[in-house]
mmCIF file with all atom_site columns, C-alpha atoms in Angstrom:
data_model
loop_
_atom_site.group_PDB
_atom_site.id
_atom_site.type_symbol
_atom_site.label_atom_id
_atom_site.label_alt_id
_atom_site.label_comp_id
_atom_site.label_asym_id
_atom_site.label_entity_id
_atom_site.label_seq_id
_atom_site.pdbx_PDB_ins_code
_atom_site.Cartn_x
_atom_site.Cartn_y
_atom_site.Cartn_z
_atom_site.occupancy
_atom_site.B_iso_or_equiv
_atom_site.pdbx_formal_charge
_atom_site.auth_seq_id
_atom_site.auth_comp_id
_atom_site.auth_asym_id
_atom_site.auth_atom_id
_atom_site.pdbx_PDB_model_num
ATOM 1   C CA . ILE S 1 1   ? -43.933 0.662  -4.426  1.00 0.00 ? 45  ILE S CA 1
ATOM 2   C CA . GLN S 1 2   ? -42.961 -1.370 -1.469  1.00 0.00 ? 46  GLN S CA 1
ATOM 3   C CA . ILE S 1 3   ? -41.747 0.360  2.064   1.00 0.00 ? 47  ILE S CA 1
ATOM 4   C CA . TYR S 1 4   ? -40.158 -2.089 4.370   1.00 0.00 ? 48  TYR S CA 1
ATOM 5   C CA . GLN S 1 5   ? -41.075 -1.121 8.142   1.00 0.00 ? 49  GLN S CA 1
ATOM 6   C CA . ASN S 1 6   ? -37.416 -1.624 9.844   1.00 0.00 ? 50  ASN S CA 1
ATOM 7   C CA . GLU S 1 7   ? -36.760 0.449  13.024  1.00 0.00 ? 51  GLU S CA 1
ATOM 8   C CA . PRO S 1 8   ? -35.872 3.895  11.741  1.00 0.00 ? 52  PRO S CA 1
ATOM 9   C CA . ASP S 1 9   ? -32.812 4.955  13.957  1.00 0.00 ? 53  ASP S CA 1
ATOM 10  C CA . CYS S 1 10  ? -30.638 1.881  13.885  1.00 0.00 ? 54  CYS S CA 1
ATOM 11  C CA . TYR S 1 11  ? -27.070 1.825  14.242  1.00 0.00 ? 55  TYR S CA 1
ATOM 12  C CA . TRP S 1 12  ? -25.264 1.470  11.041  1.00 0.00 ? 56  TRP S CA 1
ATOM 13  C CA . TYR S 1 13  ? -22.139 -0.717 11.334  1.00 0.00 ? 57  TYR S CA 1
ATOM 14  C CA . GLY S 1 14  ? -21.833 0.568  15.217  1.00 0.00 ? 58  GLY S CA 1
ATOM 15  C CA . ALA S 1 15  ? -22.146 4.309  14.063  1.00 0.00 ? 59  ALA S CA 1
ATOM 16  C CA . ARG S 1 16  ? -24.853 5.810  15.353  1.00 0.00 ? 60  ARG S CA 1
ATOM 17  C CA . PRO S 1 17  ? -27.493 7.800  13.421  1.00 0.00 ? 61  PRO S CA 1
ATOM 18  C CA . LYS S 1 18  ? -27.222 11.472 12.890  1.00 0.00 ? 62  LYS S CA 1
ATOM 19  C CA . ILE S 1 19  ? -30.097 13.900 11.955  1.00 0.00 ? 63  ILE S CA 1
ATOM 20  C CA . LEU S 1 20  ? -29.507 15.810 8.671   1.00 0.00 ? 64  LEU S CA 1
ATOM 21  C CA . SER S 1 21  ? -32.747 17.421 8.252   1.00 0.00 ? 65  SER S CA 1
ATOM 22  C CA . ASN S 1 22  ? -35.530 18.137 10.639  1.00 0.00 ? 66  ASN S CA 1
ATOM 23  C CA . LEU S 1 23  ? -38.725 19.528 9.718   1.00 0.00 ? 67  LEU S CA 1
ATOM 24  C CA . ARG S 1 24  ? -41.652 20.047 11.261  1.00 0.00 ? 68  ARG S CA 1
ATOM 25  C CA . GLY S 1 25  ? -45.206 21.143 10.618  1.00 0.00 ? 69  GLY S CA 1
ATOM 26  C CA . THR S 1 26  ? -46.523 21.997 7.093   1.00 0.00 ? 70  THR S CA 1
ATOM 27  C CA . GLU S 1 27  ? -43.233 21.875 5.714   1.00 0.00 ? 71  GLU S CA 1
ATOM 28  C CA . ALA S 1 28  ? -42.972 18.525 6.766   1.00 0.00 ? 72  ALA S CA 1
ATOM 29  C CA . THR S 1 29  ? -46.392 17.228 5.572   1.00 0.00 ? 73  THR S CA 1
ATOM 30  C CA . GLY S 1 30  ? -45.076 18.991 2.056   1.00 0.00 ? 74  GLY S CA 1
ATOM 31  C CA . ALA S 1 31  ? -41.729 17.180 2.370   1.00 0.00 ? 75  ALA S CA 1
ATOM 32  C CA . ILE S 1 32  ? -43.268 13.742 2.952   1.00 0.00 ? 76  ILE S CA 1
ATOM 33  C CA . LYS S 1 33  ? -45.769 13.877 0.088   1.00 0.00 ? 77  LYS S CA 1
ATOM 34  C CA . GLY S 1 34  ? -42.573 14.527 -2.006  1.00 0.00 ? 78  GLY S CA 1
ATOM 35  C CA . ILE S 1 35  ? -40.486 11.798 -0.252  1.00 0.00 ? 79  ILE S CA 1
ATOM 36  C CA . LYS S 1 36  ? -43.175 9.380  -1.396  1.00 0.00 ? 80  LYS S CA 1
ATOM 37  C CA . ALA S 1 37  ? -43.140 10.775 -4.924  1.00 0.00 ? 81  ALA S CA 1
ATOM 38  C CA . ALA S 1 38  ? -39.350 10.586 -5.147  1.00 0.00 ? 82  ALA S CA 1
ATOM 39  C CA . ALA S 1 39  ? -39.026 6.987  -4.044  1.00 0.00 ? 83  ALA S CA 1
ATOM 40  C CA . ALA S 1 40  ? -41.560 5.887  -6.340  1.00 0.00 ? 84  ALA S CA 1
ATOM 41  C CA . ALA S 1 41  ? -39.596 7.243  -9.163  1.00 0.00 ? 85  ALA S CA 1
ATOM 42  C CA . TYR S 1 42  ? -36.132 6.093  -7.842  1.00 0.00 ? 86  TYR S CA 1
ATOM 43  C CA . PRO S 1 43  ? -34.695 4.597  -11.221 1.00 0.00 ? 87  PRO S CA 1
ATOM 44  C CA . TYR S 1 44  ? -32.552 1.875  -9.358  1.00 0.00 ? 88  TYR S CA 1
ATOM 45  C CA . ALA S 1 45  ? -35.121 0.316  -6.978  1.00 0.00 ? 89  ALA S CA 1
ATOM 46  C CA . ASN S 1 46  ? -33.933 -3.024 -7.767  1.00 0.00 ? 90  ASN S CA 1
ATOM 47  C CA . THR S 1 47  ? -30.242 -2.558 -8.254  1.00 0.00 ? 91  THR S CA 1
ATOM 48  C CA . TYR S 1 48  ? -27.394 -2.219 -5.349  1.00 0.00 ? 92  TYR S CA 1
ATOM 49  C CA . THR S 1 49  ? -23.455 -1.959 -6.149  1.00 0.00 ? 93  THR S CA 1
ATOM 50  C CA . THR S 1 50  ? -21.523 -0.743 -3.055  1.00 0.00 ? 94  THR S CA 1
ATOM 51  C CA . TRP S 1 51  ? -19.119 1.174  -5.452  1.00 0.00 ? 95  TRP S CA 1
ATOM 52  C CA . PRO S 1 52  ? -19.398 3.732  -6.886  1.00 0.00 ? 96  PRO S CA 1
ATOM 53  C CA . GLY S 1 53  ? -23.489 3.258  -7.214  1.00 0.00 ? 97  GLY S CA 1
ATOM 54  C CA . PRO S 1 54  ? -26.229 3.108  -7.057  1.00 0.00 ? 98  PRO S CA 1
ATOM 55  C CA . ASN S 1 55  ? -26.550 2.399  -3.332  1.00 0.00 ? 99  ASN S CA 1
ATOM 56  C CA . SER S 1 56  ? -28.529 3.464  -0.358  1.00 0.00 ? 100 SER S CA 1
ATOM 57  C CA . ASN S 1 57  ? -26.650 6.998  -0.254  1.00 0.00 ? 101 ASN S CA 1
ATOM 58  C CA . THR S 1 58  ? -27.262 7.156  -3.644  1.00 0.00 ? 102 THR S CA 1
ATOM 59  C CA . PHE S 1 59  ? -31.011 6.877  -2.913  1.00 0.00 ? 103 PHE S CA 1
ATOM 60  C CA . THR S 1 60  ? -30.801 9.399  -0.305  1.00 0.00 ? 104 THR S CA 1
ATOM 61  C CA . ALA S 1 61  ? -29.121 11.706 -2.679  1.00 0.00 ? 105 ALA S CA 1
ATOM 62  C CA . PHE S 1 62  ? -31.630 11.284 -5.252  1.00 0.00 ? 106 PHE S CA 1
ATOM 63  C CA . ILE S 1 63  ? -34.674 12.207 -2.658  1.00 0.00 ? 107 ILE S CA 1
ATOM 64  C CA . VAL S 1 64  ? -32.953 15.209 -0.985  1.00 0.00 ? 108 VAL S CA 1
ATOM 65  C CA . ARG S 1 65  ? -32.139 16.300 -4.579  1.00 0.00 ? 109 ARG S CA 1
ATOM 66  C CA . HIS S 1 66  ? -35.809 15.721 -5.584  1.00 0.00 ? 110 HIS S CA 1
ATOM 67  C CA . VAL S 1 67  ? -37.425 17.230 -2.095  1.00 0.00 ? 111 VAL S CA 1
ATOM 68  C CA . PRO S 1 68  ? -35.866 20.803 -2.041  1.00 0.00 ? 112 PRO S CA 1
ATOM 69  C CA . GLU S 1 69  ? -37.653 21.261 1.430   1.00 0.00 ? 113 GLU S CA 1
ATOM 70  C CA . LEU S 1 70  ? -35.038 18.828 3.003   1.00 0.00 ? 114 LEU S CA 1
ATOM 71  C CA . ARG S 1 71  ? -32.156 21.243 2.280   1.00 0.00 ? 115 ARG S CA 1
ATOM 72  C CA . THR S 1 72  ? -29.734 18.559 3.286   1.00 0.00 ? 116 THR S CA 1
ATOM 73  C CA . ASP S 1 73  ? -26.025 18.179 3.033   1.00 0.00 ? 117 ASP S CA 1
ATOM 74  C CA . LEU S 1 74  ? -24.749 14.608 2.896   1.00 0.00 ? 118 LEU S CA 1
ATOM 75  C CA . PRO S 1 75  ? -21.608 13.881 4.694   1.00 0.00 ? 119 PRO S CA 1
ATOM 76  C CA . PRO S 1 76  ? -18.694 13.426 2.851   1.00 0.00 ? 120 PRO S CA 1
ATOM 77  C CA . LEU S 1 77  ? -18.384 9.672  3.779   1.00 0.00 ? 121 LEU S CA 1
ATOM 78  C CA . ALA S 1 78  ? -21.804 8.868  2.054   1.00 0.00 ? 122 ALA S CA 1
ATOM 79  C CA . ILE S 1 79  ? -19.665 6.886  -0.980  1.00 0.00 ? 123 ILE S CA 1
ATOM 80  C CA . GLY S 1 80  ? -22.542 6.589  -3.638  1.00 0.00 ? 124 GLY S CA 1
ATOM 81  C CA . LYS S 1 81  ? -24.000 10.416 -3.213  1.00 0.00 ? 125 LYS S CA 1
ATOM 82  C CA . ASP S 1 82  ? -22.512 11.613 -6.025  1.00 0.00 ? 126 ASP S CA 1
ATOM 83  C CA . PHE S 1 83  ? -23.658 8.793  -8.575  1.00 0.00 ? 127 PHE S CA 1
ATOM 84  C CA . LEU S 1 84  ? -26.430 10.285 -10.573 1.00 0.00 ? 128 LEU S CA 1
ATOM 85  C CA . PRO S 1 85  ? -29.009 8.505  -12.293 1.00 0.00 ? 129 PRO S CA 1
ATOM 86  C CA . HIS S 1 86  ? -28.702 7.414  -15.952 1.00 0.00 ? 130 HIS S CA 1
ATOM 87  C CA . GLY S 1 87  ? -25.138 8.545  -16.347 1.00 0.00 ? 131 GLY S CA 1
ATOM 88  C CA . LYS S 1 88  ? -26.241 12.668 -16.201 1.00 0.00 ? 132 LYS S CA 1
ATOM 89  C CA . ILE S 1 89  ? -23.071 14.416 -15.555 1.00 0.00 ? 133 ILE S CA 1
ATOM 90  C CA . LEU S 1 90  ? -24.666 17.451 -14.351 1.00 0.00 ? 134 LEU S CA 1
ATOM 91  C CA . SER S 1 91  ? -27.141 18.100 -11.479 1.00 0.00 ? 135 SER S CA 1
ATOM 92  C CA . ARG S 1 92  ? -28.110 20.445 -8.825  1.00 0.00 ? 136 ARG S CA 1
ATOM 93  C CA . ALA S 1 93  ? -26.285 19.338 -5.562  1.00 0.00 ? 137 ALA S CA 1
ATOM 94  C CA . PRO S 1 94  ? -28.293 17.567 -3.121  1.00 0.00 ? 138 PRO S CA 1
ATOM 95  C CA . SER S 1 95  ? -28.929 20.258 -0.811  1.00 0.00 ? 139 SER S CA 1
ATOM 96  C CA . GLY S 1 96  ? -30.316 22.115 -4.041  1.00 0.00 ? 140 GLY S CA 1
ATOM 97  C CA . THR S 1 97  ? -28.591 25.216 -2.967  1.00 0.00 ? 141 THR S CA 1
ATOM 98  C CA . GLY S 1 98  ? -25.654 24.681 -5.910  1.00 0.00 ? 142 GLY S CA 1
ATOM 99  C CA . ILE S 1 99  ? -24.708 22.429 -8.541  1.00 0.00 ? 143 ILE S CA 1
ATOM 100 C CA . GLN S 1 100 ? -22.702 19.381 -8.843  1.00 0.00 ? 144 GLN S CA 1
ATOM 101 C CA . SER S 1 101 ? -20.749 17.962 -12.194 1.00 0.00 ? 145 SER S CA 1
ATOM 102 C CA . THR S 1 102 ? -19.610 13.954 -12.028 1.00 0.00 ? 146 THR S CA 1
ATOM 103 C CA . ILE S 1 103 ? -18.798 11.323 -14.125 1.00 0.00 ? 147 ILE S CA 1
ATOM 104 C CA . LEU S 1 104 ? -20.525 7.916  -12.821 1.00 0.00 ? 148 LEU S CA 1
ATOM 105 C CA . GLY S 1 105 ? -20.061 9.323  -9.166  1.00 0.00 ? 149 GLY S CA 1
ATOM 106 C CA . VAL S 1 106 ? -16.075 8.755  -9.349  1.00 0.00 ? 150 VAL S CA 1
ATOM 107 C CA . LEU S 1 107 ? -15.044 12.005 -10.821 1.00 0.00 ? 151 LEU S CA 1
ATOM 108 C CA . GLY S 1 108 ? -16.749 15.169 -10.223 1.00 0.00 ? 152 GLY S CA 1
ATOM 109 C CA . ILE S 1 109 ? -17.157 18.546 -8.497  1.00 0.00 ? 153 ILE S CA 1
ATOM 110 C CA . LEU S 1 110 ? -19.728 20.219 -6.423  1.00 0.00 ? 154 LEU S CA 1
ATOM 111 C CA . VAL S 1 111 ? -20.157 23.787 -5.743  1.00 0.00 ? 155 VAL S CA 1
ATOM 112 C CA . SER S 1 112 ? -22.886 24.956 -3.081  1.00 0.00 ? 156 SER S CA 1
ATOM 113 C CA . VAL S 1 113 ? -23.840 27.244 -0.517  1.00 0.00 ? 157 VAL S CA 1
ATOM 114 C CA . ASN S 1 114 ? -24.480 24.432 1.731   1.00 0.00 ? 158 ASN S CA 1
ATOM 115 C CA . GLU S 1 115 ? -21.752 21.876 1.097   1.00 0.00 ? 159 GLU S CA 1
ATOM 116 C CA . GLY S 1 116 ? -19.217 24.581 0.016   1.00 0.00 ? 160 GLY S CA 1
ATOM 117 C CA . ILE S 1 117 ? -16.869 23.577 -2.602  1.00 0.00 ? 161 ILE S CA 1
ATOM 118 C CA . GLU S 1 118 ? -16.055 19.282 -2.801  1.00 0.00 ? 162 GLU S CA 1
ATOM 119 C CA . PHE S 1 119 ? -14.015 17.556 -5.090  1.00 0.00 ? 163 PHE S CA 1
ATOM 120 C CA . ASN S 1 120 ? -15.060 13.769 -5.743  1.00 0.00 ? 164 ASN S CA 1
ATOM 121 C CA . LEU S 1 121 ? -12.162 11.418 -6.572  1.00 0.00 ? 165 LEU S CA 1
ATOM 122 C CA . LEU S 1 122 ? -13.020 7.608  -6.863  1.00 0.00 ? 166 LEU S CA 1
ATOM 123 C CA . SER S 1 123 ? -15.966 8.313  -4.808  1.00 0.00 ? 167 SER S CA 1
ATOM 124 C CA . LEU S 1 124 ? -13.773 9.929  -1.700  1.00 0.00 ? 168 LEU S CA 1
ATOM 125 C CA . SER S 1 125 ? -14.986 13.459 -1.159  1.00 0.00 ? 169 SER S CA 1
ATOM 126 C CA . PHE S 1 126 ? -12.851 16.427 -0.378  1.00 0.00 ? 170 PHE S CA 1
ATOM 127 C CA . GLY S 1 127 ? -13.757 19.920 0.015   1.00 0.00 ? 171 GLY S CA 1
ATOM 128 C CA . ILE S 1 128 ? -14.214 22.989 2.204   1.00 0.00 ? 172 ILE S CA 1
ATOM 129 C CA . ASP S 1 129 ? -17.364 24.296 3.774   1.00 0.00 ? 173 ASP S CA 1
ATOM 130 C CA . PRO S 1 130 ? -16.840 28.017 4.335   1.00 0.00 ? 174 PRO S CA 1
ATOM 131 C CA . GLY S 1 131 ? -20.486 28.282 5.984   1.00 0.00 ? 175 GLY S CA 1
ATOM 132 C CA . ASP S 1 132 ? -19.399 25.751 8.807   1.00 0.00 ? 176 ASP S CA 1
ATOM 133 C CA . LEU S 1 133 ? -15.492 26.794 8.718   1.00 0.00 ? 177 LEU S CA 1
ATOM 134 C CA . ALA S 1 134 ? -14.662 23.138 7.967   1.00 0.00 ? 178 ALA S CA 1
ATOM 135 C CA . ILE S 1 135 ? -13.140 20.945 5.609   1.00 0.00 ? 179 ILE S CA 1
ATOM 136 C CA . ARG S 1 136 ? -14.469 17.929 3.928   1.00 0.00 ? 180 ARG S CA 1
ATOM 137 C CA . LEU S 1 137 ? -12.506 14.707 4.039   1.00 0.00 ? 181 LEU S CA 1
ATOM 138 C CA . PRO S 1 138 ? -13.074 11.022 2.895   1.00 0.00 ? 182 PRO S CA 1
ATOM 139 C CA . ILE S 1 139 ? -13.406 8.304  5.934   1.00 0.00 ? 183 ILE S CA 1
ATOM 140 C CA . ILE S 1 140 ? -13.369 10.760 8.621   1.00 0.00 ? 184 ILE S CA 1
ATOM 141 C CA . GLY S 1 141 ? -16.322 13.086 7.607   1.00 0.00 ? 185 GLY S CA 1
ATOM 142 C CA . LYS S 1 142 ? -16.355 17.028 8.172   1.00 0.00 ? 186 LYS S CA 1
ATOM 143 C CA . ILE S 1 143 ? -14.099 18.679 10.694  1.00 0.00 ? 187 ILE S CA 1
ATOM 144 C CA . GLY S 1 144 ? -14.673 22.035 11.478  1.00 0.00 ? 188 GLY S CA 1
ATOM 145 C CA . LEU S 1 145 ? -15.529 24.900 14.296  1.00 0.00 ? 189 LEU S CA 1
ATOM 146 C CA . ARG S 1 146 ? -19.042 24.681 14.307  1.00 0.00 ? 190 ARG S CA 1
#
């Protein structure tokens, strides 16, 4: 596996980076091992398709699905996060707190404690997140009271 050393917190098309998961100490040490193993196992290391995936959001979703300590709720505007490897139609939610069913990342549903209920149509995610008292919208992201 080849790891590129770039600035980790650079802007992406003008958008500031946002922390989605924050681990410390022994929990972080275990997660780092899992992240390295998941990155090495990623099946699309030499493939990138902007839509519907696999892309950089597909990679991120693959990592968080395989490293449960991360418990990451990926934003609804992360197009490609719902693309499952090898045409799978059922998987655990990226946060590891629910399930997801999808057809090539363009039509699906996700039900999870962390993400709430999310529908995916043409890789655009719409949903509600009762835990954060929020709605999840494509292009806009998550809008809520918390």
